[in-house]
PDB file of C-alpha atoms in Angstrom:
ATOM      1  CA  MET V 278      82.451-112.349   7.080  1.00 43.00           C
ATOM      2  CA  PRO V 279      80.938-115.383   8.899  1.00 41.00           C
ATOM      3  CA  PHE V 280      80.733-117.665   5.858  1.00 40.00           C
ATOM      4  CA  PRO V 281      81.220-121.436   5.951  1.00 41.00           C
ATOM      5  CA  VAL V 282      84.421-122.335   4.167  1.00 40.00           C
ATOM      6  CA  ASP V 283      84.955-126.110   4.474  1.00 42.00           C
ATOM      7  CA  HIS V 284      84.073-127.649   1.109  1.00 45.00           C
ATOM      8  CA  THR V 285      81.460-124.959   0.568  1.00 63.00           C
ATOM      9  CA  GLU V 286      79.577-125.085  -2.722  1.00 88.00           C
ATOM     10  CA  THR V 287      80.125-121.538  -3.946  1.00 93.00           C
ATOM     11  CA  LEU V 288      78.864-119.883  -7.125  1.00 94.00           C
ATOM     12  CA  ILE V 289      80.207-116.814  -8.925  1.00 95.00           C
ATOM     13  CA  VAL V 290      77.464-115.523 -11.214  1.00 93.00           C
ATOM     14  CA  GLY V 291      76.957-112.455 -13.389  1.00 90.00           C
ATOM     15  CA  GLY V 292      76.554-110.979 -16.827  1.00 84.00           C
ATOM     16  CA  PHE V 293      80.188-111.462 -17.799  1.00 85.00           C
ATOM     17  CA  ALA V 294      81.936-113.572 -20.425  1.00 81.00           C
ATOM     18  CA  TYR V 295      83.954-116.618 -19.379  1.00 83.00           C
ATOM     19  CA  PRO V 296      86.441-118.229 -19.946  1.00 78.00           C
ATOM     20  CA  GLU V 297      87.278-115.718 -22.698  1.00 75.00           C
ATOM     21  CA  GLY V 298      86.444-112.100 -21.995  1.00 69.00           C
ATOM     22  CA  GLY V 299      89.424-109.988 -21.064  1.00 73.00           C
ATOM     23  CA  ALA V 300      89.570-108.192 -17.723  1.00 79.00           C
ATOM     24  CA  ALA V 301      86.250-109.519 -16.378  1.00 84.00           C
ATOM     25  CA  ALA V 302      87.172-113.141 -17.054  1.00 86.00           C
ATOM     26  CA  ASN V 303      90.612-112.667 -15.493  1.00 86.00           C
ATOM     27  CA  TYR V 304      89.101-111.028 -12.410  1.00 90.00           C
ATOM     28  CA  VAL V 305      86.600-113.853 -11.942  1.00 91.00           C
ATOM     29  CA  ARG V 306      89.329-116.450 -12.385  1.00 90.00           C
ATOM     30  CA  GLY V 307      91.447-114.784  -9.711  1.00 90.00           C
ATOM     31  CA  LEU V 308      88.487-114.581  -7.321  1.00 93.00           C
ATOM     32  CA  ALA V 309      87.704-118.261  -7.909  1.00 92.00           C
ATOM     33  CA  ARG V 310      91.328-119.243  -7.243  1.00 90.00           C
ATOM     34  CA  THR V 311      91.322-117.262  -3.994  1.00 91.00           C
ATOM     35  CA  LEU V 312      88.121-118.917  -2.801  1.00 92.00           C
ATOM     36  CA  GLU V 313      89.520-122.341  -3.625  1.00 89.00           C
ATOM     37  CA  VAL V 314      92.571-121.620  -1.464  1.00 88.00           C
ATOM     38  CA  LEU V 315      90.147-120.785   1.374  1.00 89.00           C
ATOM     39  CA  GLY V 316      88.479-124.191   1.035  1.00 88.00           C
ATOM     40  CA  HIS V 317      85.546-123.432  -1.259  1.00 90.00           C
ATOM     41  CA  SER V 318      84.361-125.634  -4.104  1.00 90.00           C
ATOM     42  CA  VAL V 319      83.734-123.018  -6.800  1.00 91.00           C
ATOM     43  CA  GLN V 320      81.626-123.001  -9.940  1.00 90.00           C
ATOM     44  CA  ILE V 321      81.394-120.041 -12.336  1.00 91.00           C
ATOM     45  CA  VAL V 322      78.142-119.279 -14.155  1.00 89.00           C
ATOM     46  CA  ALA V 323      78.624-116.761 -17.001  1.00 86.00           C
ATOM     47  CA  ASP V 324      75.339-115.340 -18.287  1.00 81.00           C
ATOM     48  CA  GLY V 325      76.585-112.758 -20.767  1.00 66.00           C
ATOM     49  CA  GLY V 326      79.481-111.924 -23.015  1.00 47.00           C
ATOM     50  CA  LEU V 327      78.661-108.744 -24.913  1.00 42.00           C
ATOM     51  CA  GLY V 328      79.149-110.517 -28.227  1.00 40.00           C
ATOM     52  CA  ILE V 329      82.449-112.172 -27.277  1.00 40.00           C
ATOM     53  CA  PRO V 330      82.460-115.675 -28.799  1.00 39.00           C
ATOM     54  CA  GLN V 331      82.899-118.445 -26.241  1.00 42.00           C
ATOM     55  CA  PRO V 332      84.143-121.967 -27.032  1.00 42.00           C
ATOM     56  CA  ASP V 333      81.524-124.677 -26.498  1.00 42.00           C
ATOM     57  CA  ARG V 334      78.844-122.348 -25.170  1.00 40.00           C
ATOM     58  CA  SER V 335      76.039-123.872 -23.087  1.00 42.00           C
ATOM     59  CA  LEU V 336      78.411-126.662 -22.002  1.00 46.00           C
ATOM     60  CA  SER V 337      79.764-127.213 -18.526  1.00 50.00           C
ATOM     61  CA  ARG V 338      83.533-127.557 -18.698  1.00 55.00           C
ATOM     62  CA  TYR V 339      86.666-127.495 -16.599  1.00 53.00           C
ATOM     63  CA  ARG V 340      89.361-124.977 -17.456  1.00 58.00           C
ATOM     64  CA  GLY V 341      92.452-124.642 -15.365  1.00 62.00           C
ATOM     65  CA  GLY V 342      90.762-126.826 -12.733  1.00 69.00           C
ATOM     66  CA  ILE V 343      87.744-124.499 -12.353  1.00 80.00           C
ATOM     67  CA  ARG V 344      84.307-125.689 -13.395  1.00 84.00           C
ATOM     68  CA  HIS V 345      82.424-123.107 -15.433  1.00 84.00           C
ATOM     69  CA  HIS V 346      79.130-122.879 -17.268  1.00 82.00           C
ATOM     70  CA  ALA V 347      78.796-120.446 -20.187  1.00 77.00           C
ATOM     71  CA  LEU V 348      75.052-120.027 -20.687  1.00 77.00           C
ATOM     72  CA  PRO V 349      73.909-119.401 -24.275  1.00 69.00           C
ATOM     73  CA  PRO V 350      72.914-115.799 -25.089  1.00 65.00           C
ATOM     74  CA  PRO V 351      69.362-114.995 -26.256  1.00 63.00           C
ATOM     75  CA  ALA V 352      68.692-114.981 -29.982  1.00 64.00           C
ATOM     76  CA  ARG V 353      69.335-111.660 -31.712  1.00 67.00           C
ATOM     77  CA  SER V 354      66.364-109.772 -33.073  1.00 67.00           C
ATOM     78  CA  ARG V 355      66.287-107.466 -36.068  1.00 73.00           C
ATOM     79  CA  TRP V 356      64.669-104.879 -33.789  1.00 74.00           C
ATOM     80  CA  ARG V 357      67.207-102.821 -31.860  1.00 69.00           C
ATOM     81  CA  LEU V 358      64.828-102.026 -28.970  1.00 68.00           C
ATOM     82  CA  ILE V 359      64.212-105.723 -28.374  1.00 66.00           C
ATOM     83  CA  ASN V 360      67.944-106.386 -28.282  1.00 67.00           C
ATOM     84  CA  LEU V 361      68.445-103.545 -25.797  1.00 66.00           C
ATOM     85  CA  ALA V 362      65.687-104.920 -23.560  1.00 65.00           C
ATOM     86  CA  ARG V 363      67.323-108.341 -23.632  1.00 64.00           C
ATOM     87  CA  GLN V 364      70.701-106.815 -22.814  1.00 64.00           C
ATOM     88  CA  TYR V 365      69.456-105.136 -19.632  1.00 65.00           C
ATOM     89  CA  LEU V 366      66.633-107.472 -18.581  1.00 64.00           C
ATOM     90  CA  GLY V 367      67.712-110.820 -20.046  1.00 63.00           C
ATOM     91  CA  PRO V 368      70.803-111.780 -18.022  1.00 63.00           C
ATOM     92  CA  GLY V 369      69.785-113.429 -14.779  1.00 72.00           C
ATOM     93  CA  ALA V 370      66.743-115.417 -15.817  1.00 75.00           C
ATOM     94  CA  ALA V 371      68.816-118.174 -17.400  1.00 77.00           C
ATOM     95  CA  THR V 372      71.177-118.180 -14.410  1.00 84.00           C
ATOM     96  CA  LEU V 373      68.330-118.646 -11.935  1.00 85.00           C
ATOM     97  CA  ARG V 374      66.821-121.456 -13.989  1.00 82.00           C
ATOM     98  CA  TRP V 375      70.196-123.166 -14.059  1.00 82.00           C
ATOM     99  CA  ILE V 376      70.833-122.731 -10.316  1.00 85.00           C
ATOM    100  CA  GLU V 377      67.431-124.260  -9.543  1.00 84.00           C
ATOM    101  CA  THR V 378      68.666-127.547 -11.009  1.00 82.00           C
ATOM    102  CA  LEU V 379      71.712-127.771  -8.724  1.00 80.00           C
ATOM    103  CA  THR V 380      71.963-130.482  -6.112  1.00 77.00           C
ATOM    104  CA  PRO V 381      72.981-129.693  -3.456  1.00 79.00           C
ATOM    105  CA  THR V 382      71.882-126.079  -3.292  1.00 85.00           C
ATOM    106  CA  PRO V 383      74.826-123.637  -3.177  1.00 91.00           C
ATOM    107  CA  ARG V 384      75.709-122.295   0.241  1.00 91.00           C
ATOM    108  CA  LEU V 385      77.290-119.038  -0.953  1.00 95.00           C
ATOM    109  CA  VAL V 386      76.792-116.842  -4.039  1.00 96.00           C
ATOM    110  CA  PHE V 387      78.988-114.039  -5.379  1.00 97.00           C
ATOM    111  CA  VAL V 388      77.455-111.618  -7.915  1.00 95.00           C
ATOM    112  CA  TYR V 389      79.747-109.737 -10.284  1.00 94.00           C
ATOM    113  CA  GLN V 390      79.162-107.426 -13.260  1.00 87.00           C
ATOM    114  CA  ALA V 391      75.406-107.925 -13.383  1.00 85.00           C
ATOM    115  CA  PRO V 392      72.793-105.497 -14.753  1.00 85.00           C
ATOM    116  CA  ALA V 393      70.549-103.815 -12.202  1.00 85.00           C
ATOM    117  CA  TRP V 394      67.614-106.173 -12.777  1.00 84.00           C
ATOM    118  CA  PHE V 395      69.893-109.182 -12.344  1.00 86.00           C
ATOM    119  CA  LEU V 396      71.153-107.849  -8.994  1.00 90.00           C
ATOM    120  CA  GLY V 397      67.664-107.654  -7.563  1.00 90.00           C
ATOM    121  CA  GLU V 398      66.585-111.067  -8.830  1.00 90.00           C
ATOM    122  CA  ILE V 399      69.581-113.017  -7.559  1.00 92.00           C
ATOM    123  CA  ARG V 400      69.570-111.185  -4.202  1.00 94.00           C
ATOM    124  CA  ARG V 401      65.893-111.968  -3.594  1.00 93.00           C
ATOM    125  CA  TRP V 402      66.407-115.579  -4.701  1.00 93.00           C
ATOM    126  CA  CYS V 403      69.189-115.997  -2.150  1.00 94.00           C
ATOM    127  CA  GLU V 404      67.247-114.266   0.627  1.00 95.00           C
ATOM    128  CA  ARG V 405      64.265-116.607   0.176  1.00 94.00           C
ATOM    129  CA  ARG V 406      66.600-119.578   0.630  1.00 93.00           C
ATOM    130  CA  HIS V 407      68.723-118.004   3.388  1.00 94.00           C
ATOM    131  CA  ILE V 408      71.858-118.213   1.231  1.00 94.00           C
ATOM    132  CA  PRO V 409      74.534-115.530   1.835  1.00 95.00           C
ATOM    133  CA  CYS V 410      74.857-113.357  -1.263  1.00 96.00           C
ATOM    134  CA  VAL V 411      77.945-111.180  -1.728  1.00 97.00           C
ATOM    135  CA  GLY V 412      78.091-108.302  -4.186  1.00 96.00           C
ATOM    136  CA  VAL V 413      81.422-107.769  -5.959  1.00 96.00           C
ATOM    137  CA  VAL V 414      81.880-104.033  -6.578  1.00 95.00           C
ATOM    138  CA  VAL V 415      84.761-102.970  -8.786  1.00 90.00           C
ATOM    139  CA  GLU V 416      84.018 -99.711 -10.629  1.00 83.00           C
ATOM    140  CA  TRP V 417      81.960 -96.556 -10.273  1.00 85.00           C
ATOM    141  CA  PHE V 418      81.916 -94.899 -13.668  1.00 78.00           C
ATOM    142  CA  ASP V 419      81.782 -91.178 -14.267  1.00 77.00           C
ATOM    143  CA  VAL V 420      79.276 -90.254 -16.944  1.00 77.00           C
ATOM    144  CA  ARG V 421      82.003 -89.002 -19.287  1.00 72.00           C
ATOM    145  CA  HIS V 422      83.733 -92.375 -19.210  1.00 69.00           C
ATOM    146  CA  VAL V 423      80.483 -94.165 -20.030  1.00 70.00           C
ATOM    147  CA  ARG V 424      79.798 -91.736 -22.866  1.00 68.00           C
ATOM    148  CA  GLN V 425      83.241 -92.302 -24.368  1.00 63.00           C
ATOM    149  CA  GLY V 426      83.215 -96.059 -23.911  1.00 62.00           C
ATOM    150  CA  CYS V 427      79.623 -96.708 -25.072  1.00 65.00           C
ATOM    151  CA  PRO V 428      78.750 -93.872 -27.498  1.00 63.00           C
ATOM    152  CA  ARG V 429      75.511 -95.485 -28.758  1.00 71.00           C
ATOM    153  CA  THR V 430      73.939 -96.758 -25.536  1.00 73.00           C
ATOM    154  CA  TRP V 431      75.646 -94.607 -22.905  1.00 76.00           C
ATOM    155  CA  PRO V 432      72.435 -93.103 -21.372  1.00 80.00           C
ATOM    156  CA  LEU V 433      71.073 -96.568 -20.557  1.00 79.00           C
ATOM    157  CA  ASP V 434      74.485 -97.860 -19.478  1.00 80.00           C
ATOM    158  CA  TRP V 435      75.023 -94.912 -17.160  1.00 82.00           C
ATOM    159  CA  LEU V 436      71.534 -95.128 -15.608  1.00 87.00           C
ATOM    160  CA  ASP V 437      71.979 -98.848 -15.057  1.00 85.00           C
ATOM    161  CA  SER V 438      75.399 -98.289 -13.476  1.00 87.00           C
ATOM    162  CA  GLU V 439      74.169 -95.490 -11.222  1.00 91.00           C
ATOM    163  CA  TRP V 440      71.211 -97.555 -10.009  1.00 91.00           C
ATOM    164  CA  GLN V 441      73.542-100.441  -9.204  1.00 91.00           C
ATOM    165  CA  MET V 442      75.914 -98.275  -7.177  1.00 93.00           C
ATOM    166  CA  ARG V 443      73.309 -96.143  -5.396  1.00 94.00           C
ATOM    167  CA  GLN V 444      70.371 -98.537  -4.999  1.00 93.00           C
ATOM    168  CA  GLY V 445      71.348-102.088  -6.001  1.00 94.00           C
ATOM    169  CA  TRP V 446      74.480-102.834  -3.986  1.00 95.00           C
ATOM    170  CA  PRO V 447      73.285-101.030  -0.800  1.00 96.00           C
ATOM    171  CA  ARG V 448      70.477-103.625  -0.568  1.00 95.00           C
ATOM    172  CA  PHE V 449      73.025-106.407  -0.178  1.00 96.00           C
ATOM    173  CA  ARG V 450      74.296-107.293   3.287  1.00 95.00           C
ATOM    174  CA  HIS V 451      77.852-108.069   2.174  1.00 96.00           C
ATOM    175  CA  VAL V 452      80.018-106.507  -0.535  1.00 97.00           C
ATOM    176  CA  LEU V 453      83.520-107.327  -1.738  1.00 97.00           C
ATOM    177  CA  CYS V 454      85.251-104.159  -2.966  1.00 96.00           C
ATOM    178  CA  VAL V 455      88.457-103.610  -4.922  1.00 92.00           C
ATOM    179  CA  SER V 456      89.238-100.296  -3.221  1.00 91.00           C
ATOM    180  CA  ARG V 457      89.106 -98.713   0.203  1.00 92.00           C
ATOM    181  CA  PHE V 458      87.030 -95.865  -1.248  1.00 93.00           C
ATOM    182  CA  LEU V 459      84.195 -98.227  -2.230  1.00 94.00           C
ATOM    183  CA  ALA V 460      84.453-100.194   1.004  1.00 95.00           C
ATOM    184  CA  ASP V 461      84.211 -97.036   3.126  1.00 96.00           C
ATOM    185  CA  HIS V 462      81.260 -95.810   1.053  1.00 96.00           C
ATOM    186  CA  TYR V 463      79.207 -98.967   1.620  1.00 96.00           C
ATOM    187  CA  ALA V 464      80.373 -99.475   5.200  1.00 96.00           C
ATOM    188  CA  ALA V 465      78.887 -96.050   5.974  1.00 96.00           C
ATOM    189  CA  LYS V 466      75.562 -97.431   4.730  1.00 95.00           C
ATOM    190  CA  GLY V 467      75.724-100.309   7.184  1.00 96.00           C
ATOM    191  CA  LEU V 468      77.023-103.058   4.888  1.00 96.00           C
ATOM    192  CA  ARG V 469      79.697-105.554   5.866  1.00 96.00           C
ATOM    193  CA  THR V 470      82.620-104.936   3.543  1.00 96.00           C
ATOM    194  CA  LEU V 471      85.893-106.559   2.616  1.00 95.00           C
ATOM    195  CA  VAL V 472      88.622-105.050   0.432  1.00 94.00           C
ATOM    196  CA  MET V 473      90.284-107.439  -2.016  1.00 92.00           C
ATOM    197  CA  PRO V 474      92.159-106.101  -5.047  1.00 87.00           C
ATOM    198  CA  PRO V 475      92.175-108.128  -8.280  1.00 86.00           C
ATOM    199  CA  VAL V 476      94.194-111.326  -7.969  1.00 83.00           C
ATOM    200  CA  VAL V 477      96.302-112.436 -10.937  1.00 72.00           C
ATOM    201  CA  GLU V 478      97.800-115.885 -11.253  1.00 65.00           C
ATOM    202  CA  SER V 479     101.574-115.991 -11.388  1.00 56.00           C
ATOM    203  CA  GLU V 480     101.517-118.232 -14.459  1.00 53.00           C
ATOM    204  CA  SER V 481      99.073-118.865 -17.280  1.00 50.00           C
ATOM    205  CA  GLU V 482      97.177-122.122 -17.732  1.00 50.00           C
ATOM    206  CA  SER V 483      99.298-123.011 -20.756  1.00 45.00           C
ATOM    207  CA  GLU V 484     102.498-122.421 -18.776  1.00 42.00           C
ATOM    208  CA  ALA V 485     101.208-124.512 -15.888  1.00 44.00           C
ATOM    209  CA  GLN V 486     100.470-127.375 -18.247  1.00 45.00           C
ATOM    210  CA  ALA V 487     103.736-127.034 -20.151  1.00 40.00           C
ATOM    211  CA  GLY V 488     105.968-127.299 -17.106  1.00 39.00           C
ATOM    212  CA  PRO V 489     108.792-124.894 -16.254  1.00 38.00           C
ATOM    213  CA  ARG V 490     108.151-121.265 -17.029  1.00 35.00           C
ATOM    214  CA  THR V 491     109.937-119.719 -19.983  1.00 34.00           C
ATOM    215  CA  PRO V 492     111.461-116.212 -19.972  1.00 35.00           C
ATOM    216  CA  PHE V 493     109.089-113.365 -20.747  1.00 32.00           C
ATOM    217  CA  ALA V 494     108.998-112.619 -24.472  1.00 38.00           C
ATOM    218  CA  ARG V 495     108.513-108.947 -25.252  1.00 38.00           C
ATOM    219  CA  PRO V 496     106.245-108.118 -28.231  1.00 41.00           C
ATOM    220  CA  GLU V 497     108.021-106.896 -31.319  1.00 44.00           C
ATOM    221  CA  GLY V 498     108.354-103.125 -31.249  1.00 44.00           C
ATOM    222  CA  LEU V 499     108.373-102.823 -27.463  1.00 42.00           C
ATOM    223  CA  GLU V 500     111.911-101.791 -26.742  1.00 44.00           C
ATOM    224  CA  SER V 501     113.500-102.887 -23.529  1.00 42.00           C
ATOM    225  CA  SER V 502     114.776-100.502 -20.911  1.00 42.00           C
ATOM    226  CA  ALA V 503     118.400-100.817 -19.837  1.00 39.00           C
ATOM    227  CA  ARG V 504     118.698-101.767 -16.208  1.00 41.00           C
ATOM    228  CA  SER V 505     121.718-102.475 -14.066  1.00 40.00           C
ATOM    229  CA  ASP V 506     121.813-105.840 -12.343  1.00 41.00           C
ATOM    230  CA  SER V 507     123.770-104.415  -9.446  1.00 40.00           C
ATOM    231  CA  ARG V 508     121.857-101.892  -7.331  1.00 41.00           C
ATOM    232  CA  THR V 509     123.134 -99.823  -4.485  1.00 42.00           C
ATOM    233  CA  THR V 510     119.639 -98.934  -3.203  1.00 47.00           C
ATOM    234  CA  ASP V 511     116.983-100.956  -1.446  1.00 51.00           C
ATOM    235  CA  ARG V 512     114.215 -98.929  -3.097  1.00 53.00           C
ATOM    236  CA  THR V 513     111.446-100.649  -5.068  1.00 53.00           C
ATOM    237  CA  SER V 514     112.104-101.592  -8.691  1.00 77.00           C
ATOM    238  CA  LEU V 515     108.845-101.987 -10.577  1.00 81.00           C
ATOM    239  CA  ARG V 516     107.620-101.819 -14.156  1.00 83.00           C
ATOM    240  CA  LEU V 517     103.891-101.239 -14.784  1.00 86.00           C
ATOM    241  CA  LEU V 518     102.262-101.874 -18.158  1.00 85.00           C
ATOM    242  CA  TYR V 519      98.908-100.344 -19.153  1.00 87.00           C
ATOM    243  CA  ALA V 520      97.171-102.136 -22.015  1.00 79.00           C
ATOM    244  CA  GLY V 521      93.496-101.362 -21.382  1.00 71.00           C
ATOM    245  CA  SER V 522      90.970 -98.893 -22.779  1.00 72.00           C
ATOM    246  CA  PRO V 523      92.364 -95.433 -21.940  1.00 77.00           C
ATOM    247  CA  LEU V 524      88.978 -93.700 -22.154  1.00 73.00           C
ATOM    248  CA  ARG V 525      87.580 -95.541 -19.135  1.00 70.00           C
ATOM    249  CA  ASP V 526      90.240 -95.027 -16.489  1.00 76.00           C
ATOM    250  CA  ARG V 527      91.500 -92.239 -14.210  1.00 77.00           C
ATOM    251  CA  HIS V 528      94.967 -91.680 -15.610  1.00 85.00           C
ATOM    252  CA  ASP V 529      95.355 -88.539 -13.533  1.00 83.00           C
ATOM    253  CA  LEU V 530      95.346 -90.791 -10.459  1.00 83.00           C
ATOM    254  CA  PHE V 531      97.829 -93.183 -12.063  1.00 82.00           C
ATOM    255  CA  LEU V 532     100.246 -90.365 -12.766  1.00 85.00           C
ATOM    256  CA  ALA V 533      99.791 -88.720  -9.374  1.00 85.00           C
ATOM    257  CA  GLY V 534     100.674 -92.026  -7.717  1.00 84.00           C
ATOM    258  CA  LEU V 535     103.671 -92.456  -9.965  1.00 84.00           C
ATOM    259  CA  GLU V 536     104.926 -88.992  -9.085  1.00 84.00           C
ATOM    260  CA  ARG V 537     104.560 -89.751  -5.389  1.00 86.00           C
ATOM    261  CA  LEU V 538     106.679 -92.876  -5.796  1.00 83.00           C
ATOM    262  CA  ARG V 539     109.164 -90.833  -7.783  1.00 80.00           C
ATOM    263  CA  ARG V 540     109.463 -88.280  -4.990  1.00 83.00           C
ATOM    264  CA  ASP V 541     110.132 -91.131  -2.576  1.00 84.00           C
ATOM    265  CA  GLY V 542     112.998 -92.272  -4.801  1.00 82.00           C
ATOM    266  CA  ASP V 543     111.424 -95.549  -5.955  1.00 82.00           C
ATOM    267  CA  ASP V 544     112.462 -96.865  -9.357  1.00 82.00           C
ATOM    268  CA  VAL V 545     109.096 -97.250 -11.108  1.00 83.00           C
ATOM    269  CA  GLU V 546     108.133 -97.109 -14.772  1.00 84.00           C
ATOM    270  CA  LEU V 547     104.700 -96.849 -16.373  1.00 86.00           C
ATOM    271  CA  GLU V 548     104.428 -97.932 -19.997  1.00 88.00           C
ATOM    272  CA  TYR V 549     101.395 -97.523 -22.262  1.00 88.00           C
ATOM    273  CA  VAL V 550     100.770 -99.991 -25.062  1.00 86.00           C
ATOM    274  CA  GLY V 551      98.093 -99.304 -27.684  1.00 83.00           C
ATOM    275  CA  ILE V 552      98.138 -95.512 -27.491  1.00 84.00           C
ATOM    276  CA  SER V 553     100.786 -92.984 -28.489  1.00 86.00           C
ATOM    277  CA  ARG V 554     101.918 -89.943 -26.537  1.00 84.00           C
ATOM    278  CA  GLU V 555     100.050 -87.628 -28.923  1.00 85.00           C
ATOM    279  CA  GLU V 556      96.850 -89.700 -28.782  1.00 84.00           C
ATOM    280  CA  PHE V 557      97.016 -89.689 -24.994  1.00 85.00           C
ATOM    281  CA  LEU V 558      97.112 -85.901 -24.949  1.00 83.00           C
ATOM    282  CA  THR V 559      94.276 -85.395 -27.438  1.00 82.00           C
ATOM    283  CA  ALA V 560      92.041 -87.984 -25.715  1.00 78.00           C
ATOM    284  CA  GLY V 561      91.782 -85.711 -22.674  1.00 75.00           C
ATOM    285  CA  VAL V 562      91.977 -88.594 -20.189  1.00 76.00           C
ATOM    286  CA  ALA V 563      94.356 -86.724 -17.858  1.00 79.00           C
ATOM    287  CA  PRO V 564      93.703 -82.961 -18.048  1.00 78.00           C
ATOM    288  CA  GLY V 565      96.793 -80.878 -17.377  1.00 78.00           C
ATOM    289  CA  VAL V 566      99.146 -83.842 -17.746  1.00 79.00           C
ATOM    290  CA  GLU V 567     101.502 -81.871 -19.989  1.00 77.00           C
ATOM    291  CA  ARG V 568     102.299 -79.627 -17.010  1.00 76.00           C
ATOM    292  CA  ARG V 569     103.246 -82.511 -14.725  1.00 76.00           C
ATOM    293  CA  PRO V 570     106.969 -83.074 -14.078  1.00 75.00           C
ATOM    294  CA  ILE V 571     106.575 -86.727 -14.962  1.00 73.00           C
ATOM    295  CA  TRP V 572     105.451 -85.765 -18.459  1.00 74.00           C
ATOM    296  CA  THR V 573     108.514 -83.646 -19.216  1.00 68.00           C
ATOM    297  CA  GLU V 574     111.208 -85.766 -17.572  1.00 63.00           C
ATOM    298  CA  ALA V 575     112.228 -88.577 -19.913  1.00 53.00           C
ATOM    299  CA  SER V 576     114.642 -90.347 -17.564  1.00 50.00           C
ATOM    300  CA  GLY V 577     115.193 -91.099 -13.949  1.00 48.00           C
ATOM    301  CA  PRO V 578     112.805 -92.666 -11.434  1.00 48.00           C
ATOM    302  CA  GLY V 579     109.146 -92.501 -12.414  1.00 53.00           C
ATOM    303  CA  ARG V 580     109.640 -92.856 -16.175  1.00 72.00           C
ATOM    304  CA  LEU V 581     106.606 -92.673 -18.446  1.00 80.00           C
ATOM    305  CA  ARG V 582     106.754 -94.375 -21.846  1.00 84.00           C
ATOM    306  CA  PHE V 583     104.352 -94.726 -24.785  1.00 86.00           C
ATOM    307  CA  HIS V 584     104.630 -97.422 -27.434  1.00 85.00           C
ATOM    308  CA  GLY V 585     101.529 -96.824 -29.568  1.00 82.00           C
ATOM    309  CA  ARG V 586      99.884 -99.720 -31.378  1.00 79.00           C
ATOM    310  CA  LEU V 587     101.916-102.875 -31.765  1.00 74.00           C
ATOM    311  CA  SER V 588     101.525-105.341 -34.599  1.00 61.00           C
TER     312      SER V 588
END
């Protein structure tokens, strides 16, 4: 992508929560860190939060060396329809008003996790000012995942998501994708694409401020797996931990990948925290999983472990 990178004023904007906000906040932080390494001067503008409380909202602050601005959410109404309209149409207006006050004007804008209306507004704003605008595309939800994750508003959430993926992002010139599948899809539509998986910092902000890193402390109830320090194989040794929302993800793909590694002889484990083996089966997130070899084999390469809820 032919973007200026020397001391470029770059914004990451969207309807996400920051600095607190789980996966979205962590993804944005990793993207910001990557851009800083490339020479950008980054600011994050969070116009959302889905009810997640943010410290010192409406204030511009530095956290971990990154300047961020958590814009205040609109006032809640006692009328549910008004709140829904604000949820889908509100984010974006406050961001644009805030960006208008910036001096100098940003030279590059990334848009992440924004409702469909927001996508159109920020893209048109950038086009009028000849500012490159990059869409950050991370997920394409199946309707069943939206229905399970948002049981009350899933029709609106699904329609908004589908419009983004099929109409919103294709109107951008550049998109940053987390997977080759998404990149190939939008490249076929004539967009310039770049694949960049989520970037996670090697140490937390508190660890960076405290000095030397301390050994990893396992939560109580999460038993450790015995491993030998001396290995006679040069195969990969890797432990993966899933601690997300099981209803939203493609666990059949996780397990298929784990089985492939297992067949190659790699020493890989996948552990689930927050859901038990029985709950995983009844949730129906990986149809036919009980027939997979990885489900029935309790030991050896490719182990699969469940820890349930931890206190």
